[in-house]
CSV table of C-alpha atoms in Angstrom, one decimal:
chain,number,residue,atom,x,y,z
P,329,MET,CA,-33.1,13.6,5.2
P,330,ILE,CA,-33.8,10.0,5.5
P,331,ALA,CA,-31.1,9.1,3.1
P,332,HIS,CA,-28.6,11.5,4.9
P,333,LYS,CA,-29.6,9.7,8.2
P,334,ILE,CA,-29.0,6.2,7.0
P,335,GLU,CA,-25.6,7.4,5.6
P,336,LEU,CA,-24.6,8.4,9.0
P,337,ILE,CA,-25.8,5.3,10.7
P,338,ASN,CA,-24.0,3.0,8.4
P,339,LYS,CA,-20.7,5.0,8.4
P,340,PRO,CA,-18.0,2.9,10.3
P,341,SER,CA,-17.2,4.4,13.6
P,342,LEU,CA,-13.7,5.4,14.8
P,343,VAL,CA,-13.5,2.1,16.8
P,344,ASP,CA,-14.6,0.1,13.7
P,345,ASP,CA,-11.6,1.7,11.8
P,346,VAL,CA,-9.2,1.1,14.6
P,347,GLU,CA,-10.4,-2.4,15.0
P,348,LYS,CA,-9.6,-3.0,11.4
P,349,GLY,CA,-6.2,-1.1,11.7
P,350,ILE,CA,-5.2,-3.2,14.6
P,351,ILE,CA,-5.9,-6.5,12.5
P,352,ASN,CA,-4.1,-5.2,9.3
P,353,TYR,CA,-1.2,-4.3,11.6
P,354,LEU,CA,-1.1,-7.9,12.9
P,355,VAL,CA,-1.4,-9.4,9.6
P,356,ARG,CA,1.2,-7.0,7.9
P,357,ASN,CA,3.6,-7.8,10.6
P,358,LYS,CA,3.0,-11.5,10.3
P,359,PHE,CA,2.0,-12.0,14.0
P,360,LYS,CA,1.4,-15.5,15.1
P,361,PRO,CA,-0.5,-17.0,17.9
P,362,GLY,CA,1.6,-16.4,21.1
P,363,ASP,CA,3.2,-13.2,19.9
P,364,ALA,CA,2.8,-10.2,22.2
P,365,LEU,CA,1.0,-6.9,21.2
P,366,PRO,CA,2.6,-3.5,21.6
P,367,ARG,CA,1.3,-1.8,24.7
P,368,GLU,CA,-2.1,0.2,24.6
P,369,ILE,CA,-0.3,3.7,24.9
P,370,GLU,CA,2.1,2.7,21.8
P,371,LEU,CA,-0.8,1.5,19.7
P,372,ALA,CA,-2.7,4.7,20.6
P,373,GLU,CA,0.3,6.9,19.6
P,374,SER,CA,1.0,5.2,16.4
P,375,MET,CA,-2.7,5.4,15.3
P,376,GLY,CA,-3.2,8.9,16.6
P,377,VAL,CA,-6.2,7.9,18.5
P,378,SER,CA,-7.1,8.1,22.4
P,379,ARG,CA,-6.2,5.0,24.7
P,380,SER,CA,-10.0,4.6,25.4
P,381,VAL,CA,-10.7,4.0,21.6
P,382,ILE,CA,-7.7,1.5,21.5
P,383,ARG,CA,-9.1,-0.2,24.5
P,384,GLU,CA,-12.6,-0.7,23.0
P,385,ALA,CA,-11.2,-2.0,19.8
P,386,LEU,CA,-9.0,-4.4,21.7
P,387,SER,CA,-11.9,-5.5,23.8
P,388,ARG,CA,-13.7,-6.5,20.5
P,389,LEU,CA,-10.8,-8.4,19.4
P,390,LYS,CA,-10.5,-10.2,22.8
P,391,MET,CA,-14.3,-11.1,22.6
P,392,LEU,CA,-13.6,-12.8,19.1
P,393,GLY,CA,-10.7,-14.7,20.8
P,394,MET,CA,-8.1,-13.1,18.4
P,395,LEU,CA,-6.2,-11.7,21.5
P,396,LYS,CA,-5.9,-12.9,24.9
P,397,ALA,CA,-4.7,-11.5,28.1
P,398,THR,CA,-1.7,-13.1,29.7
P,399,LYS,CA,-0.4,-12.3,32.9
P,400,ARG,CA,3.2,-11.8,31.9
P,401,LYS,CA,3.1,-10.1,28.5
P,402,GLY,CA,-0.2,-8.2,28.5
P,403,LEU,CA,-2.1,-9.0,25.3
P,404,GLU,CA,-1.1,-11.7,22.9
P,405,VAL,CA,-2.4,-12.9,19.4
P,406,SER,CA,-4.4,-16.3,19.9
P,407,ASN,CA,-5.8,-18.8,17.5
P,408,PRO,CA,-9.4,-17.5,17.4
P,409,ASP,CA,-12.5,-19.4,18.2
P,410,ILE,CA,-13.9,-19.0,14.8
P,411,LEU,CA,-17.6,-19.6,15.7
P,412,ILE,CA,-17.8,-17.2,18.8
P,413,GLY,CA,-19.3,-14.3,16.8
P,414,LEU,CA,-21.9,-17.0,15.5
P,415,ASP,CA,-22.6,-18.2,19.0
P,416,ARG,CA,-23.2,-14.9,20.3
P,417,VAL,CA,-25.7,-13.7,17.7
P,418,ILE,CA,-27.7,-16.9,17.3
P,419,ILE,CA,-30.8,-15.8,19.3
P,420,PRO,CA,-34.0,-17.1,17.6
P,421,GLY,CA,-36.2,-14.4,19.0
P,422,ILE,CA,-34.0,-11.6,17.7
P,423,LEU,CA,-32.9,-13.1,14.2
P,424,ASP,CA,-35.3,-12.4,11.3
P,425,ARG,CA,-37.3,-15.3,9.7
P,426,GLU,CA,-35.3,-15.1,6.5
P,427,THR,CA,-31.9,-15.7,8.3
P,428,MET,CA,-33.5,-18.4,10.3
P,429,GLU,CA,-34.8,-20.1,7.1
P,430,ASP,CA,-31.4,-19.8,5.5
P,431,LEU,CA,-29.8,-21.5,8.6
P,432,PHE,CA,-32.5,-24.2,8.5
P,433,GLU,CA,-31.6,-24.9,5.0
P,434,LEU,CA,-28.0,-25.0,5.8
P,435,ARG,CA,-28.8,-27.8,8.1
P,436,LEU,CA,-30.3,-29.9,5.2
P,437,ILE,CA,-27.3,-29.0,3.0
P,438,LEU,CA,-24.8,-30.2,5.7
P,439,GLU,CA,-26.7,-33.2,6.6
P,440,MET,CA,-26.7,-34.4,2.9
P,441,GLY,CA,-23.3,-33.3,2.4
P,442,ILE,CA,-21.5,-35.1,5.1
P,443,ALA,CA,-22.4,-38.6,3.6
P,444,GLU,CA,-19.0,-39.2,1.9
P,445,ILE,CA,-16.8,-38.2,5.0
P,446,LEU,CA,-19.3,-40.1,7.3
P,447,PHE,CA,-18.6,-43.3,5.5
P,448,ILE,CA,-14.8,-42.7,5.4
P,449,ARG,CA,-14.7,-42.1,9.2
P,450,LYS,CA,-17.3,-44.3,10.8
P,451,THR,CA,-16.2,-47.0,13.1
P,452,PRO,CA,-17.8,-49.9,14.8
P,453,GLU,CA,-17.8,-48.0,18.0
P,454,ASP,CA,-19.7,-45.3,16.2
P,455,ILE,CA,-22.4,-47.7,15.0
P,456,ALA,CA,-22.7,-49.2,18.5
P,457,LYS,CA,-23.2,-45.7,20.0
P,458,LEU,CA,-25.9,-44.8,17.4
P,459,ARG,CA,-27.7,-48.2,18.3
P,460,GLU,CA,-27.6,-47.1,22.0
P,461,ILE,CA,-29.2,-43.7,21.1
P,462,LEU,CA,-32.0,-45.7,19.2
P,463,LYS,CA,-32.6,-47.9,22.3
P,464,LYS,CA,-33.1,-44.7,24.4
P,465,GLU,CA,-35.4,-43.3,21.7
P,466,ARG,CA,-37.6,-46.4,21.7
P,467,SER,CA,-37.8,-46.6,25.5
P,468,SER,CA,-39.1,-43.0,25.6
P,469,LYS,CA,-42.9,-42.9,26.3
P,470,THR,CA,-43.8,-40.0,24.2
P,471,ARG,CA,-44.8,-40.4,20.6
P,472,ALA,CA,-43.8,-36.9,19.7
P,473,ILE,CA,-40.3,-36.2,18.6
P,474,SER,CA,-38.2,-35.6,21.4
P,475,ILE,CA,-35.8,-32.6,20.7
P,476,PRO,CA,-32.9,-33.9,23.0
P,477,SER,CA,-32.9,-37.1,21.2
P,478,GLU,CA,-33.0,-35.6,17.8
P,479,VAL,CA,-30.0,-33.5,18.9
P,480,GLU,CA,-28.2,-36.5,20.2
P,481,PHE,CA,-28.9,-38.6,17.1
P,482,HIS,CA,-28.0,-36.0,14.5
P,483,GLY,CA,-25.1,-34.5,16.7
P,484,LYS,CA,-23.5,-38.0,16.8
P,485,LEU,CA,-23.6,-38.1,12.9
P,486,TYR,CA,-21.7,-34.8,12.9
P,487,GLU,CA,-19.3,-36.2,15.5
P,488,ILE,CA,-18.8,-39.3,13.4
P,489,ALA,CA,-17.9,-37.0,10.4
P,490,GLY,CA,-15.1,-35.8,12.5
P,491,ASN,CA,-15.1,-32.2,11.8
P,492,ALA,CA,-14.9,-30.1,15.1
P,493,THR,CA,-15.9,-26.9,13.5
P,494,LEU,CA,-18.9,-28.6,11.9
P,495,LYS,CA,-20.0,-30.3,15.1
P,496,ARG,CA,-19.9,-27.0,17.1
P,497,MET,CA,-21.8,-25.2,14.3
P,498,GLN,CA,-24.4,-27.7,14.7
P,499,SER,CA,-24.6,-27.1,18.3
P,500,ILE,CA,-24.9,-23.4,17.9
P,501,LEU,CA,-27.5,-23.5,15.2
P,502,TRP,CA,-29.7,-26.2,17.0
P,503,PRO,CA,-31.9,-23.5,18.9
P,504,VAL,CA,-32.9,-22.2,15.5
P,505,PHE,CA,-34.1,-25.6,14.2
P,506,ASP,CA,-35.8,-26.2,17.5
P,507,PHE,CA,-37.5,-22.8,17.3
P,508,LEU,CA,-38.6,-23.2,13.7
P,509,GLU,CA,-39.8,-26.8,14.5
P,510,LYS,CA,-42.0,-25.5,17.4
P,511,LYS,CA,-43.5,-22.7,15.4
P,512,GLU,CA,-44.6,-25.3,12.7
P,513,ILE,CA,-46.3,-27.4,15.5
P,514,GLU,CA,-47.8,-24.3,16.9
P,515,LYS,CA,-49.4,-23.6,13.5
P,516,GLY,CA,-51.0,-27.0,13.7
P,517,GLU,CA,-48.4,-28.8,11.3
P,518,GLN,CA,-47.7,-32.4,12.3
P,519,PRO,CA,-44.4,-32.8,14.0
P,520,HIS,CA,-41.8,-34.4,11.6
P,521,LEU,CA,-42.3,-38.1,11.5
P,522,SER,CA,-40.5,-39.4,8.5
P,523,GLU,CA,-40.8,-42.6,6.4
P,524,VAL,CA,-37.2,-43.2,6.9
P,525,SER,CA,-36.5,-43.6,10.6
P,526,HIS,CA,-33.3,-43.1,12.6
P,527,SER,CA,-32.9,-46.8,12.8
P,528,MET,CA,-33.1,-47.3,9.1
P,529,LEU,CA,-30.3,-44.6,8.7
P,530,VAL,CA,-28.1,-46.5,11.1
P,531,ASP,CA,-28.6,-49.8,9.1
P,532,ILE,CA,-27.5,-47.8,5.9
P,533,ILE,CA,-24.5,-46.4,7.8
P,534,GLU,CA,-23.4,-49.8,8.8
P,535,ARG,CA,-24.0,-51.7,5.6
P,536,GLY,CA,-24.9,-49.1,2.8
P,537,THR,CA,-23.2,-46.8,0.6
P,538,PRO,CA,-22.8,-43.0,0.5
P,539,PRO,CA,-25.4,-42.6,-2.3
P,540,GLU,CA,-27.7,-44.7,-0.4
P,541,TYR,CA,-27.3,-42.6,2.8
P,542,GLN,CA,-27.9,-39.4,0.7
P,543,ASP,CA,-31.0,-40.8,-0.6
P,544,ALA,CA,-32.2,-41.8,2.9
P,545,ILE,CA,-31.3,-38.7,4.7
P,546,LYS,CA,-33.1,-36.8,1.9
P,547,THR,CA,-36.3,-38.8,2.5
P,548,HIS,CA,-35.7,-38.5,6.4
P,549,LEU,CA,-35.6,-34.7,6.1
P,550,ARG,CA,-38.2,-34.6,3.3
P,551,VAL,CA,-40.8,-32.7,5.3
P,552,HIS,CA,-38.4,-29.8,5.2
P,553,LEU,CA,-37.2,-30.2,1.8
P,554,GLU,CA,-40.7,-30.2,0.6
P,555,ARG,CA,-41.2,-26.7,2.2
P,556,ILE,CA,-38.4,-25.7,-0.4
P,557,PHE,CA,-39.9,-27.5,-3.1
P,558,LYS,CA,-43.2,-25.9,-2.6
P,559,GLU,CA,-41.6,-22.5,-3.1
P,560,GLY,CA,-39.6,-23.8,-6.3
P,561,GLY,CA,-42.8,-25.2,-7.7
P,562,GLU,CA,-41.3,-28.8,-8.7
P,563,SER,CA,-42.0,-31.9,-6.9
P,564,ILE,CA,-39.7,-34.6,-5.6
K,386,MET,CA,1.5,-22.1,39.7
K,387,ILE,CA,0.8,-22.9,36.0
K,388,ALA,CA,-2.6,-24.1,36.7
K,389,HIS,CA,-3.3,-21.1,38.6
K,390,LYS,CA,-2.2,-18.8,35.9
K,391,ILE,CA,-4.4,-20.6,33.2
K,392,GLU,CA,-7.3,-20.4,35.5
K,393,LEU,CA,-6.9,-16.7,35.8
K,394,ILE,CA,-6.4,-16.3,31.9
K,395,ASN,CA,-9.5,-18.2,31.1
K,396,LYS,CA,-11.6,-16.5,33.6
K,397,PRO,CA,-14.3,-14.4,32.0
K,398,SER,CA,-13.7,-10.7,32.5
K,399,LEU,CA,-16.1,-8.2,33.8
K,400,VAL,CA,-16.9,-7.2,30.4
K,401,ASP,CA,-17.7,-10.6,29.3
K,402,ASP,CA,-20.2,-11.1,32.1
K,403,VAL,CA,-21.8,-7.7,31.3
K,404,GLU,CA,-21.9,-8.4,27.6
K,405,LYS,CA,-23.8,-11.7,28.4
K,406,GLY,CA,-26.0,-9.8,31.0
K,407,ILE,CA,-27.1,-7.4,28.4
K,408,ILE,CA,-27.9,-10.1,26.0
K,409,ASN,CA,-29.9,-12.1,28.6
K,410,TYR,CA,-31.8,-8.8,29.5
K,411,LEU,CA,-32.6,-8.3,25.9
K,412,VAL,CA,-34.0,-11.8,25.5
K,413,ARG,CA,-35.8,-11.9,28.9
K,414,ASN,CA,-37.6,-8.8,27.9
K,415,LYS,CA,-38.3,-10.1,24.2
K,416,PHE,CA,-36.6,-7.1,22.7
K,417,LYS,CA,-37.0,-7.1,19.0
K,418,PRO,CA,-35.1,-5.5,16.2
K,419,GLY,CA,-36.0,-1.7,16.2
K,420,ASP,CA,-36.4,-1.6,20.0
K,421,ALA,CA,-34.6,1.0,21.8
K,422,LEU,CA,-32.1,0.2,24.6
K,423,PRO,CA,-32.2,1.8,27.9
K,424,ARG,CA,-29.7,4.5,28.2
K,425,GLU,CA,-26.1,3.7,29.2
K,426,ILE,CA,-26.3,5.2,32.6
K,427,GLU,CA,-29.3,3.1,33.4
K,428,LEU,CA,-27.8,0.0,32.4
K,429,ALA,CA,-24.7,0.8,34.5
K,430,GLU,CA,-26.9,1.6,37.6
K,431,SER,CA,-29.0,-1.5,37.3
K,432,MET,CA,-26.1,-3.9,36.7
K,433,GLY,CA,-23.9,-2.2,39.3
K,434,VAL,CA,-21.0,-1.5,37.0
K,435,SER,CA,-19.2,1.5,35.6
K,436,ARG,CA,-20.4,3.3,32.6
K,437,SER,CA,-17.0,2.5,30.9
K,438,VAL,CA,-17.5,-1.3,31.4
K,439,ILE,CA,-21.1,-0.9,29.8
K,440,ARG,CA,-19.8,1.0,27.0
K,441,GLU,CA,-17.1,-1.5,26.2
K,442,ALA,CA,-19.8,-4.3,26.3
K,443,LEU,CA,-22.0,-2.4,24.0
K,444,SER,CA,-19.3,-1.7,21.7
K,445,ARG,CA,-18.8,-5.5,21.2
K,446,LEU,CA,-22.6,-6.0,20.6
K,447,LYS,CA,-22.3,-3.1,18.1
K,448,MET,CA,-19.5,-4.8,16.3
K,449,LEU,CA,-21.6,-8.0,16.0
K,450,GLY,CA,-24.5,-6.0,14.6
K,451,MET,CA,-26.8,-6.8,17.4
K,452,LEU,CA,-27.1,-3.2,18.3
K,453,LYS,CA,-26.9,-0.2,16.0
K,454,ALA,CA,-26.8,3.4,16.7
K,455,THR,CA,-29.6,5.6,15.6
K,456,LYS,CA,-29.6,9.4,15.6
K,457,ARG,CA,-33.0,9.8,17.4
K,458,LYS,CA,-32.9,6.8,19.8
K,459,GLY,CA,-29.4,6.0,20.7
K,460,LEU,CA,-29.0,2.4,20.6
K,461,GLU,CA,-31.5,-0.1,19.2
K,462,VAL,CA,-31.7,-3.8,18.7
K,463,SER,CA,-30.9,-4.8,15.2
K,464,ASN,CA,-31.1,-8.0,13.1
K,465,PRO,CA,-27.6,-9.2,13.5
K,466,ASP,CA,-25.2,-10.0,10.5
K,467,ILE,CA,-24.7,-13.6,11.7
K,468,LEU,CA,-21.3,-13.9,9.9
K,469,ILE,CA,-19.7,-10.8,10.9
K,470,GLY,CA,-17.7,-12.5,13.7
K,471,LEU,CA,-16.5,-15.3,11.2
K,472,ASP,CA,-15.5,-12.5,8.7
K,473,ARG,CA,-13.3,-10.8,11.2
K,474,VAL,CA,-11.5,-13.9,12.3
K,475,ILE,CA,-10.8,-15.6,9.1
K,476,ILE,CA,-7.2,-14.7,8.6
K,477,PRO,CA,-5.2,-17.7,7.3
K,478,GLY,CA,-1.8,-16.6,8.6
K,479,ILE,CA,-3.3,-16.5,12.1
K,480,LEU,CA,-5.7,-19.5,12.2
K,481,ASP,CA,-4.1,-22.8,13.0
K,482,ARG,CA,-3.7,-25.5,10.4
K,483,GLU,CA,-6.3,-27.8,12.1
K,484,THR,CA,-9.1,-25.1,12.0
K,485,MET,CA,-8.2,-24.3,8.3
K,486,GLU,CA,-8.5,-28.0,7.4
K,487,ASP,CA,-11.8,-28.3,9.1
K,488,LEU,CA,-12.9,-25.3,6.9
K,489,PHE,CA,-11.6,-26.7,3.8
K,490,GLU,CA,-13.4,-30.0,4.5
K,491,LEU,CA,-16.5,-27.8,5.2
K,492,ARG,CA,-16.4,-26.6,1.7
K,493,LEU,CA,-16.4,-30.1,0.5
K,494,ILE,CA,-19.4,-31.0,2.5
K,495,LEU,CA,-21.2,-27.8,1.4
K,496,GLU,CA,-20.5,-28.3,-2.3
K,497,MET,CA,-21.8,-32.1,-2.2
K,498,GLY,CA,-24.8,-31.0,0.0
K,499,ILE,CA,-26.2,-28.3,-2.2
K,500,ALA,CA,-27.1,-30.7,-5.0
K,501,GLU,CA,-30.7,-31.1,-4.3
K,502,ILE,CA,-31.3,-27.4,-3.7
K,503,LEU,CA,-29.3,-26.7,-6.7
K,504,PHE,CA,-31.5,-28.7,-8.9
K,505,ILE,CA,-34.7,-27.2,-7.4
K,506,ARG,CA,-33.7,-23.6,-8.0
K,507,LYS,CA,-31.7,-23.6,-11.1
K,508,THR,CA,-33.1,-21.5,-14.1
K,509,PRO,CA,-32.2,-21.2,-17.7
K,510,GLU,CA,-30.7,-17.9,-17.0
K,511,ASP,CA,-28.4,-19.6,-14.5
K,512,ILE,CA,-27.2,-22.2,-16.9
K,513,ALA,CA,-26.4,-19.3,-19.4
K,514,LYS,CA,-24.4,-17.5,-16.9
K,515,LEU,CA,-22.4,-20.5,-16.1
K,516,ARG,CA,-21.6,-21.1,-19.7
K,517,GLU,CA,-20.4,-17.4,-19.8
K,518,ILE,CA,-18.0,-18.1,-17.0
K,519,LEU,CA,-16.8,-21.2,-18.9
K,520,LYS,CA,-16.1,-19.2,-21.9
K,521,LYS,CA,-14.0,-16.6,-20.0
K,522,GLU,CA,-12.0,-19.6,-18.5
K,523,ARG,CA,-11.3,-21.1,-21.9
K,524,SER,CA,-9.9,-17.9,-23.3
K,525,SER,CA,-7.7,-17.5,-20.4
K,526,LYS,CA,-4.1,-18.0,-21.5
K,527,THR,CA,-2.8,-19.7,-18.4
K,528,ARG,CA,-3.0,-23.6,-18.0
K,529,ALA,CA,-2.8,-23.2,-14.2
K,530,ILE,CA,-6.0,-23.0,-12.3
K,531,SER,CA,-7.0,-19.3,-11.9
K,532,ILE,CA,-8.3,-18.6,-8.5
K,533,PRO,CA,-10.6,-15.8,-9.7
K,534,SER,CA,-12.3,-18.0,-12.2
K,535,GLU,CA,-12.6,-20.9,-9.5
K,536,VAL,CA,-14.2,-18.4,-7.2
K,537,GLU,CA,-16.5,-17.1,-9.9
K,538,PHE,CA,-17.7,-20.6,-10.9
K,539,HIS,CA,-18.2,-22.2,-7.4
K,540,GLY,CA,-19.6,-18.9,-6.2
K,541,LYS,CA,-22.2,-18.9,-8.9
K,542,LEU,CA,-23.3,-22.5,-7.7
K,543,TYR,CA,-23.9,-21.3,-4.4
K,544,GLU,CA,-25.8,-18.4,-5.8
K,545,ILE,CA,-28.0,-20.7,-7.8
K,546,ALA,CA,-28.6,-22.6,-4.4
K,547,GLY,CA,-30.2,-19.4,-3.3
K,548,ASN,CA,-29.2,-19.2,0.3
K,549,ALA,CA,-27.8,-15.8,1.2
K,550,THR,CA,-26.1,-17.0,4.3
K,551,LEU,CA,-24.4,-19.9,2.4
K,552,LYS,CA,-23.2,-17.6,-0.3
K,553,ARG,CA,-21.8,-15.2,2.1
K,554,MET,CA,-20.0,-18.0,4.1
K,555,GLN,CA,-18.3,-19.2,1.0
K,556,SER,CA,-16.9,-15.6,0.2
K,557,ILE,CA,-15.6,-15.3,3.8
K,558,LEU,CA,-14.0,-18.8,3.8
K,559,TRP,CA,-12.6,-18.6,0.3
K,560,PRO,CA,-9.1,-17.0,1.4
K,561,VAL,CA,-8.6,-20.3,3.4
K,562,PHE,CA,-9.1,-22.3,0.5
K,563,ASP,CA,-6.8,-20.1,-1.5
K,564,PHE,CA,-4.1,-20.3,1.1
K,565,LEU,CA,-4.3,-24.0,1.5
K,566,GLU,CA,-4.1,-24.6,-2.3
K,567,LYS,CA,-1.1,-22.3,-2.6
K,568,LYS,CA,0.6,-24.2,0.1
K,569,GLU,CA,0.0,-27.5,-1.7
K,570,ILE,CA,1.5,-26.0,-4.8
K,571,GLU,CA,4.5,-24.6,-2.9
K,572,LYS,CA,5.1,-28.1,-1.6
K,573,GLY,CA,5.4,-29.3,-5.3
K,574,GLU,CA,1.9,-30.8,-5.5
K,575,GLN,CA,0.3,-30.5,-8.9
K,576,PRO,CA,-2.5,-27.9,-9.0
K,577,HIS,CA,-5.8,-29.4,-8.9
K,578,LEU,CA,-6.7,-30.4,-12.5
K,579,SER,CA,-9.7,-32.8,-12.3
K,580,GLU,CA,-11.1,-35.3,-14.6
K,581,VAL,CA,-14.5,-33.8,-14.2
K,582,SER,CA,-14.3,-30.2,-15.5
K,583,HIS,CA,-16.5,-27.3,-14.9
K,584,SER,CA,-18.1,-27.7,-18.3
K,585,MET,CA,-19.0,-31.2,-17.5
K,586,LEU,CA,-20.5,-29.9,-14.2
K,587,VAL,CA,-22.6,-27.5,-16.1
K,588,ASP,CA,-23.8,-30.1,-18.5
K,589,ILE,CA,-25.0,-32.3,-15.6
K,590,ILE,CA,-26.7,-29.3,-13.9
K,591,GLU,CA,-28.6,-28.5,-17.2
K,592,ARG,CA,-29.6,-32.1,-18.0
K,593,GLY,CA,-28.7,-34.4,-15.2
K,594,THR,CA,-30.1,-35.4,-11.7
K,595,PRO,CA,-28.9,-34.5,-8.3
K,596,PRO,CA,-27.2,-37.9,-7.8
K,597,GLU,CA,-25.3,-37.5,-11.1
K,598,TYR,CA,-24.3,-34.1,-9.9
K,599,GLN,CA,-23.1,-35.4,-6.6
K,600,ASP,CA,-21.0,-38.1,-8.1
K,601,ALA,CA,-19.5,-35.5,-10.5
K,602,ILE,CA,-18.7,-32.8,-7.9
K,603,LYS,CA,-17.1,-35.6,-5.7
K,604,THR,CA,-14.8,-36.5,-8.6
K,605,HIS,CA,-14.2,-33.0,-9.4
K,606,LEU,CA,-13.2,-32.3,-5.9
K,607,ARG,CA,-11.6,-35.8,-5.7
K,608,VAL,CA,-7.8,-34.5,-5.1
K,609,HIS,CA,-9.1,-32.9,-1.9
K,610,LEU,CA,-11.2,-35.7,-0.8
K,611,GLU,CA,-8.1,-38.2,-1.3
K,612,ARG,CA,-6.3,-36.2,1.4
K,613,ILE,CA,-9.1,-37.2,3.8
K,614,PHE,CA,-9.2,-40.8,2.5
K,615,LYS,CA,-5.3,-41.2,3.1
K,616,GLU,CA,-5.8,-40.2,6.5
K,617,GLY,CA,-8.8,-42.7,6.9
K,618,GLY,CA,-6.9,-45.5,5.2
K,619,GLU,CA,-9.8,-46.5,2.7
K,620,SER,CA,-9.9,-45.7,-1.1
K,621,ILE,CA,-12.7,-44.3,-3.2
């Protein structure tokens, strides 16, 4: 009985099928952003389903930004916002712990991985902006790590790396890092105060090399990496 | 007139609002995976909209995996598949060039960024599996890079890194890398044959260190990095 029930639940619904059918239709016919879609009634007839099913499937594709409504032409294909789905579902209270830990680790991977591109794209203006953020950090009264200044500093690093998708991903994922950090602190763990400060990172970005940066950011994020090492059974 | 039209198009629809309203309701009331949702009619009444609008909004959340249908309880909150939205919209023909280039670069960042975690988690079995993939590559008759073997080799690296979200992201993004690679070849560019071979990478994973690996993977992917350097005006 249970196996039967699970099968029923996981079976794609008619709307799921129609949604995929519409995507396949667009791909097969080489639709490009700006091209108008057939009318709802034509889609319904050609796919042999009701207009309400078509409307539901189109609504999903509109949500993903693959289709947009225009006044003149009805629906047209659009260059989708590829991270909108991620943006919708990143709700720390609802995601399971395992997924959140994967995402946290993804952050470490990204921050170590941007080293090369960071050094390619940095400008003197970027360094000046980083130093401004440092000044604000120092003038802050609290000793504990301030989340907004963490976001601003690390966000600026992604910005220097110059990849819009990456930068957006960071801002979507930040609530997860924030949530996990607070959980650690609630458990009595010390807030992350690293041997390598933001200020040292900026010095390396200004005058150092990518490998030096990778080494420094690793130490900066060591508290988090150590959690992974603990699990793996080795030490840094 | 045009400004007016754009405003109309970008205005969130009623379904957009209801969709966000439902998410806020779930978060505010601390719904967890497994909790049953109120019935459609109750949601419609409390939000003052028609059942068809509610149904459309719920359909979107079902698509994202945030809600799932159960036989017994109607809809319940579910641990969402965080990459399902990305999976739906990654269609190389429809994405614009800029987004695809961002994603390609993201791959480079990820492959350089996983070095530390790769060395923490590698096992002798992983190395053996990589050597098996190499053997298959060598026995392949074609001189050109074989896409399936590229996917298999680099996919295995992500697998060793042991992050399920990352691994899934790679498989979703691969059609983009594939598409861009083919475009380069169509333009008459040589297919990417690197000084650092897969076999050298495996030797380093087996006996080397994370910085050695980072250096080697950088050279392995140099063809692609060079495109970025060209743009930035520096040289490696």
